[in-house]
Amino acid sequence: MSSRTPVRRVVSLVPSLTEAVAATAPELLAGATDWCTHPPGLTAERIGGTKNPDTARIAALAPDLVIANEEENRPSDLAALRAAGLEVLVTEVRTLEQAFTELERVLVRGCGLARPGWLDAAEAAWADVRAGGPVRHAVVPVWRRPWMVLGRDTFAGDVLARLGVRHLYSAHPERYPRIPIQELTAGEADLVVLPDEPYSFTADDGPEAFPGLPAALVSGRHLTWYGPSLAEAPAVLTAALSAAR
């Protein structure tokens, strides 16, 4: 984005990035998805879901920049936005380092903002994280009916690894494979990690499928979002994992 074209209106197609912009320069946000739940009270116009945004409505908002993610948004929707003459910045976030790099790219280079203090705080929060104790081996479902779990090359998998949790399907050819529950419960896991999004696992919906395994019920926002929540994530996730011992 050229410095001669100031960014004054942004549409975000990614909940994490919506929160990141809102925490830095809320006046820029012209539009956000229906799934953008943070910060509470967000007043940006809603433009549909991450997988089915209303591209015509987005174009009508005349944003200077649309921010998206290669995993969360469909190439066809991004192509339609570009065809409408909009600038689309697409992020890739599969590791914690990528999260920090891409957040700076979106906020500083994309939106033309000063690097926010919360991003420094998030990097500092993770800088000294060292997994304590023996490595735990986990199954990490992200959906039920059918069961889907973390596979290779995921941001959430990298976050868990830094906290001493290796998930059993980290070498699977797919990033979010469908695995029969019989296989999930027959493996070598000593823990099941159950986030509350995208599927909303709860104490009454999830742990019962893994009899004999400690279940860590974790905040999906702290496990899978890359934004201001990263500053709290090490403490929040460590507490949830410890409670499952």
mmCIF file of C-alpha atoms in Angstrom:
data_model
loop_
_atom_site.group_PDB
_atom_site.id
_atom_site.type_symbol
_atom_site.label_atom_id
_atom_site.label_comp_id
_atom_site.label_asym_id
_atom_site.label_seq_id
_atom_site.Cartn_x
_atom_site.Cartn_y
_atom_site.Cartn_z
ATOM 1 C CA MET A 1 0.000 0.000 0.000
ATOM 2 C CA SER A 2 1.539 3.285 -1.063
ATOM 3 C CA SER A 3 2.106 5.908 1.591
ATOM 4 C CA ARG A 4 0.483 8.363 -0.857
ATOM 5 C CA THR A 5 -2.819 6.521 -0.396
ATOM 6 C CA PRO A 6 -3.762 6.746 3.278
ATOM 7 C CA VAL A 7 -5.935 3.935 4.569
ATOM 8 C CA ARG A 8 -9.088 5.387 6.117
ATOM 9 C CA ARG A 9 -11.549 2.517 5.666
ATOM 10 C CA VAL A 10 -10.834 -1.163 6.304
ATOM 11 C CA VAL A 11 -13.006 -4.255 5.950
ATOM 12 C CA SER A 12 -11.785 -7.281 7.870
ATOM 13 C CA LEU A 13 -12.766 -10.836 6.920
ATOM 14 C CA VAL A 14 -10.928 -12.401 9.856
ATOM 15 C CA PRO A 15 -12.057 -12.190 13.507
ATOM 16 C CA SER A 16 -8.476 -12.089 14.807
ATOM 17 C CA LEU A 17 -7.539 -9.243 12.493
ATOM 18 C CA THR A 18 -10.745 -7.368 13.240
ATOM 19 C CA GLU A 19 -9.805 -7.353 16.913
ATOM 20 C CA ALA A 20 -6.241 -6.336 16.053
ATOM 21 C CA VAL A 21 -7.396 -3.312 14.049
ATOM 22 C CA ALA A 22 -10.086 -2.410 16.589
ATOM 23 C CA ALA A 23 -7.534 -2.442 19.401
ATOM 24 C CA THR A 24 -5.217 -0.167 17.421
ATOM 25 C CA ALA A 25 -7.356 2.197 15.338
ATOM 26 C CA PRO A 26 -11.067 1.372 15.682
ATOM 27 C CA GLU A 27 -12.071 4.322 13.505
ATOM 28 C CA LEU A 28 -10.669 2.483 10.465
ATOM 29 C CA LEU A 29 -13.092 -0.442 10.619
ATOM 30 C CA ALA A 30 -15.890 -0.007 8.109
ATOM 31 C CA GLY A 31 -16.921 -3.658 7.937
ATOM 32 C CA ALA A 32 -16.403 -6.995 9.680
ATOM 33 C CA THR A 33 -17.810 -10.516 9.525
ATOM 34 C CA ASP A 34 -20.660 -11.901 11.588
ATOM 35 C CA TRP A 35 -18.069 -13.980 13.451
ATOM 36 C CA CYS A 36 -16.074 -10.945 14.603
ATOM 37 C CA THR A 37 -17.057 -11.010 18.281
ATOM 38 C CA HIS A 38 -14.213 -8.963 19.753
ATOM 39 C CA PRO A 39 -14.041 -6.368 20.997
ATOM 40 C CA PRO A 40 -17.573 -6.411 22.419
ATOM 41 C CA GLY A 41 -19.756 -3.633 21.084
ATOM 42 C CA LEU A 42 -18.068 -3.494 17.694
ATOM 43 C CA THR A 43 -20.099 -1.143 15.495
ATOM 44 C CA ALA A 44 -18.625 -1.954 12.079
ATOM 45 C CA GLU A 45 -21.159 -3.004 9.448
ATOM 46 C CA ARG A 46 -21.555 -6.779 9.218
ATOM 47 C CA ILE A 47 -20.859 -8.232 5.806
ATOM 48 C CA GLY A 48 -21.621 -11.959 6.228
ATOM 49 C CA GLY A 49 -19.464 -14.869 7.285
ATOM 50 C CA THR A 50 -15.811 -15.636 6.712
ATOM 51 C CA LYS A 51 -16.736 -18.277 4.134
ATOM 52 C CA ASN A 52 -19.671 -16.437 2.558
ATOM 53 C CA PRO A 53 -19.072 -12.682 2.702
ATOM 54 C CA ASP A 54 -21.373 -10.387 0.762
ATOM 55 C CA THR A 55 -18.829 -9.146 -1.755
ATOM 56 C CA ALA A 56 -21.231 -6.613 -3.270
ATOM 57 C CA ARG A 57 -21.873 -5.065 0.142
ATOM 58 C CA ILE A 58 -18.140 -4.933 0.814
ATOM 59 C CA ALA A 59 -17.535 -3.152 -2.490
ATOM 60 C CA ALA A 60 -20.306 -0.680 -1.645
ATOM 61 C CA LEU A 61 -18.495 0.218 1.567
ATOM 62 C CA ALA A 62 -15.591 1.407 -0.614
ATOM 63 C CA PRO A 63 -12.785 0.268 1.690
ATOM 64 C CA ASP A 64 -9.215 1.302 1.019
ATOM 65 C CA LEU A 65 -8.109 -2.145 2.171
ATOM 66 C CA VAL A 66 -9.669 -5.562 2.760
ATOM 67 C CA ILE A 67 -7.744 -7.857 5.094
ATOM 68 C CA ALA A 68 -8.123 -11.604 4.770
ATOM 69 C CA ASN A 69 -6.470 -14.937 5.544
ATOM 70 C CA GLU A 70 -5.544 -17.804 3.247
ATOM 71 C CA GLU A 71 -7.129 -20.384 5.547
ATOM 72 C CA GLU A 72 -10.258 -18.590 6.693
ATOM 73 C CA ASN A 73 -11.381 -17.005 3.415
ATOM 74 C CA ARG A 74 -12.156 -18.525 0.016
ATOM 75 C CA PRO A 75 -10.010 -17.625 -2.994
ATOM 76 C CA SER A 76 -13.143 -17.072 -5.105
ATOM 77 C CA ASP A 77 -14.410 -14.368 -2.739
ATOM 78 C CA LEU A 78 -11.031 -12.640 -2.659
ATOM 79 C CA ALA A 79 -10.862 -12.762 -6.458
ATOM 80 C CA ALA A 80 -14.322 -11.150 -6.665
ATOM 81 C CA LEU A 81 -13.200 -8.334 -4.370
ATOM 82 C CA ARG A 82 -10.084 -7.724 -6.466
ATOM 83 C CA ALA A 83 -12.205 -7.755 -9.606
ATOM 84 C CA ALA A 84 -14.291 -5.005 -8.011
ATOM 85 C CA GLY A 85 -11.126 -2.908 -7.809
ATOM 86 C CA LEU A 86 -10.432 -3.395 -4.106
ATOM 87 C CA GLU A 87 -7.014 -3.933 -2.574
ATOM 88 C CA VAL A 88 -6.919 -7.227 -0.649
ATOM 89 C CA LEU A 89 -4.146 -8.104 1.775
ATOM 90 C CA VAL A 90 -4.043 -11.860 2.430
ATOM 91 C CA THR A 91 -2.239 -13.190 5.483
ATOM 92 C CA GLU A 92 -0.774 -16.621 6.176
ATOM 93 C CA VAL A 93 -0.476 -17.599 9.832
ATOM 94 C CA ARG A 94 0.669 -21.115 10.638
ATOM 95 C CA THR A 95 3.189 -20.402 13.406
ATOM 96 C CA LEU A 96 3.502 -17.955 16.263
ATOM 97 C CA GLU A 97 6.362 -16.153 14.497
ATOM 98 C CA GLN A 98 4.184 -15.747 11.409
ATOM 99 C CA ALA A 99 1.433 -14.305 13.581
ATOM 100 C CA PHE A 100 3.699 -11.547 14.875
ATOM 101 C CA THR A 101 5.120 -10.843 11.420
ATOM 102 C CA GLU A 102 1.740 -10.751 9.726
ATOM 103 C CA LEU A 103 0.178 -8.564 12.411
ATOM 104 C CA GLU A 104 2.900 -5.999 11.842
ATOM 105 C CA ARG A 105 2.435 -6.286 8.067
ATOM 106 C CA VAL A 106 -1.309 -5.680 8.369
ATOM 107 C CA LEU A 107 -1.195 -2.860 10.886
ATOM 108 C CA VAL A 108 2.007 -1.005 9.995
ATOM 109 C CA ARG A 109 2.558 -1.629 6.305
ATOM 110 C CA GLY A 110 -1.047 -2.320 5.338
ATOM 111 C CA CYS A 111 -2.944 0.219 7.422
ATOM 112 C CA GLY A 112 -0.112 2.719 7.895
ATOM 113 C CA LEU A 113 -0.359 2.674 11.701
ATOM 114 C CA ALA A 114 2.346 2.886 14.327
ATOM 115 C CA ARG A 115 3.287 -0.483 15.793
ATOM 116 C CA PRO A 116 0.883 -0.933 18.723
ATOM 117 C CA GLY A 117 2.005 -1.499 22.291
ATOM 118 C CA TRP A 118 -0.196 -4.577 22.627
ATOM 119 C CA LEU A 119 1.836 -6.308 19.907
ATOM 120 C CA ASP A 120 5.027 -5.677 21.891
ATOM 121 C CA ALA A 121 3.278 -7.044 24.984
ATOM 122 C CA ALA A 122 2.188 -10.162 23.090
ATOM 123 C CA GLU A 123 5.722 -10.864 21.848
ATOM 124 C CA ALA A 124 7.086 -10.319 25.355
ATOM 125 C CA ALA A 125 4.502 -12.694 26.842
ATOM 126 C CA TRP A 126 5.727 -15.505 24.606
ATOM 127 C CA ALA A 127 9.444 -14.687 24.640
ATOM 128 C CA ASP A 128 10.208 -16.581 27.840
ATOM 129 C CA VAL A 129 7.675 -19.385 27.516
ATOM 130 C CA ARG A 130 9.361 -22.684 28.267
ATOM 131 C CA ALA A 131 7.393 -25.901 28.525
ATOM 132 C CA GLY A 132 7.821 -27.398 31.952
ATOM 133 C CA GLY A 133 7.639 -31.087 32.761
ATOM 134 C CA PRO A 134 7.332 -33.989 30.343
ATOM 135 C CA VAL A 135 5.817 -33.510 26.912
ATOM 136 C CA ARG A 136 2.143 -34.392 26.798
ATOM 137 C CA HIS A 137 0.635 -36.091 23.749
ATOM 138 C CA ALA A 138 -2.832 -34.919 22.833
ATOM 139 C CA VAL A 139 -5.731 -35.300 20.498
ATOM 140 C CA VAL A 140 -7.102 -31.848 19.610
ATOM 141 C CA PRO A 141 -10.587 -31.980 18.069
ATOM 142 C CA VAL A 142 -11.887 -28.858 16.340
ATOM 143 C CA TRP A 143 -15.221 -30.314 15.213
ATOM 144 C CA ARG A 144 -17.683 -33.052 16.060
ATOM 145 C CA ARG A 145 -20.124 -34.831 13.719
ATOM 146 C CA PRO A 146 -17.827 -35.642 12.014
ATOM 147 C CA TRP A 147 -14.802 -35.603 14.275
ATOM 148 C CA MET A 148 -12.049 -33.384 12.904
ATOM 149 C CA VAL A 149 -8.723 -32.713 14.612
ATOM 150 C CA LEU A 150 -5.636 -30.578 14.260
ATOM 151 C CA GLY A 151 -3.310 -31.997 11.627
ATOM 152 C CA ARG A 152 -0.099 -30.686 10.110
ATOM 153 C CA ASP A 153 1.104 -27.124 9.926
ATOM 154 C CA THR A 154 -1.425 -25.260 12.091
ATOM 155 C CA PHE A 155 -1.097 -22.150 14.230
ATOM 156 C CA ALA A 156 -2.895 -23.830 17.139
ATOM 157 C CA GLY A 157 -0.551 -26.816 16.921
ATOM 158 C CA ASP A 158 2.471 -24.533 17.111
ATOM 159 C CA VAL A 159 1.013 -22.697 20.114
ATOM 160 C CA LEU A 160 0.402 -25.978 21.945
ATOM 161 C CA ALA A 161 3.886 -27.276 21.136
ATOM 162 C CA ARG A 162 5.401 -24.239 22.856
ATOM 163 C CA LEU A 163 3.408 -25.155 25.955
ATOM 164 C CA GLY A 164 4.662 -28.739 25.985
ATOM 165 C CA VAL A 165 1.762 -30.414 24.170
ATOM 166 C CA ARG A 166 2.386 -32.382 20.976
ATOM 167 C CA HIS A 167 -0.702 -33.452 19.101
ATOM 168 C CA LEU A 168 -0.842 -36.896 17.568
ATOM 169 C CA TYR A 169 -1.739 -35.836 14.039
ATOM 170 C CA SER A 170 0.947 -33.184 13.530
ATOM 171 C CA ALA A 171 2.413 -35.225 10.643
ATOM 172 C CA HIS A 172 -0.916 -36.014 8.971
ATOM 173 C CA PRO A 173 -1.058 -35.069 5.258
ATOM 174 C CA GLU A 174 -4.152 -32.933 5.916
ATOM 175 C CA ARG A 175 -4.294 -29.856 8.113
ATOM 176 C CA TYR A 176 -7.691 -30.715 9.626
ATOM 177 C CA PRO A 177 -8.273 -34.418 8.996
ATOM 178 C CA ARG A 178 -11.488 -36.287 9.705
ATOM 179 C CA ILE A 179 -10.642 -39.131 12.057
ATOM 180 C CA PRO A 180 -13.128 -41.744 13.360
ATOM 181 C CA ILE A 181 -13.633 -41.519 17.107
ATOM 182 C CA GLN A 182 -12.576 -45.154 17.459
ATOM 183 C CA GLU A 183 -9.144 -44.220 16.125
ATOM 184 C CA LEU A 184 -8.900 -41.103 18.284
ATOM 185 C CA THR A 185 -9.560 -43.063 21.459
ATOM 186 C CA ALA A 186 -7.311 -45.978 20.498
ATOM 187 C CA GLY A 187 -4.161 -43.896 20.057
ATOM 188 C CA GLU A 188 -1.318 -43.000 22.391
ATOM 189 C CA ALA A 189 -2.785 -39.732 23.661
ATOM 190 C CA ASP A 190 -2.576 -38.899 27.348
ATOM 191 C CA LEU A 191 -4.729 -35.769 26.965
ATOM 192 C CA VAL A 192 -7.600 -34.403 24.908
ATOM 193 C CA VAL A 193 -7.657 -30.650 24.289
ATOM 194 C CA LEU A 194 -11.128 -29.292 23.586
ATOM 195 C CA PRO A 195 -11.416 -25.653 22.450
ATOM 196 C CA ASP A 196 -14.722 -23.798 22.560
ATOM 197 C CA GLU A 197 -14.469 -22.831 18.879
ATOM 198 C CA PRO A 198 -15.004 -23.463 16.045
ATOM 199 C CA TYR A 199 -17.040 -26.258 17.669
ATOM 200 C CA SER A 200 -18.202 -25.218 21.118
ATOM 201 C CA PHE A 201 -16.934 -28.081 23.254
ATOM 202 C CA THR A 202 -18.060 -27.911 26.885
ATOM 203 C CA ALA A 203 -17.739 -30.031 30.024
ATOM 204 C CA ASP A 204 -20.938 -31.807 28.932
ATOM 205 C CA ASP A 205 -20.156 -32.085 25.226
ATOM 206 C CA GLY A 206 -16.816 -33.643 24.332
ATOM 207 C CA PRO A 207 -15.012 -35.169 27.325
ATOM 208 C CA GLU A 208 -17.437 -38.098 27.533
ATOM 209 C CA ALA A 209 -16.223 -39.303 24.123
ATOM 210 C CA PHE A 210 -12.709 -39.809 25.539
ATOM 211 C CA PRO A 211 -13.197 -41.967 28.636
ATOM 212 C CA GLY A 212 -10.071 -42.268 30.732
ATOM 213 C CA LEU A 213 -8.349 -39.243 29.196
ATOM 214 C CA PRO A 214 -7.920 -35.963 31.079
ATOM 215 C CA ALA A 215 -9.745 -33.226 29.158
ATOM 216 C CA ALA A 216 -8.465 -29.652 28.917
ATOM 217 C CA LEU A 217 -11.285 -27.277 28.048
ATOM 218 C CA VAL A 218 -9.550 -24.273 26.519
ATOM 219 C CA SER A 219 -10.494 -20.880 25.122
ATOM 220 C CA GLY A 220 -10.574 -21.101 21.338
ATOM 221 C CA ARG A 221 -9.832 -17.403 21.117
ATOM 222 C CA HIS A 222 -6.591 -17.859 23.039
ATOM 223 C CA LEU A 223 -5.638 -21.006 21.132
ATOM 224 C CA THR A 224 -6.479 -20.006 17.562
ATOM 225 C CA TRP A 225 -6.727 -16.199 17.354
ATOM 226 C CA TYR A 226 -3.727 -14.056 16.448
ATOM 227 C CA GLY A 227 -4.305 -10.605 17.852
ATOM 228 C CA PRO A 228 -4.417 -8.867 21.243
ATOM 229 C CA SER A 229 -5.428 -12.154 22.911
ATOM 230 C CA LEU A 230 -1.873 -13.410 22.287
ATOM 231 C CA ALA A 231 -0.685 -11.369 25.272
ATOM 232 C CA GLU A 232 -2.922 -13.371 27.620
ATOM 233 C CA ALA A 233 -2.700 -16.703 25.821
ATOM 234 C CA PRO A 234 0.354 -18.253 27.562
ATOM 235 C CA ALA A 235 -1.127 -17.780 31.041
ATOM 236 C CA VAL A 236 -4.702 -18.662 30.061
ATOM 237 C CA LEU A 237 -3.764 -21.813 28.152
ATOM 238 C CA THR A 238 -1.192 -22.966 30.714
ATOM 239 C CA ALA A 239 -3.823 -22.747 33.445
ATOM 240 C CA ALA A 240 -6.337 -24.755 31.404
ATOM 241 C CA LEU A 241 -3.772 -27.434 30.524
ATOM 242 C CA SER A 242 -2.589 -27.676 34.126
ATOM 243 C CA ALA A 243 -6.143 -28.105 35.354
ATOM 244 C CA ALA A 244 -6.444 -31.217 33.181
ATOM 245 C CA ARG A 245 -3.630 -33.022 34.992
#
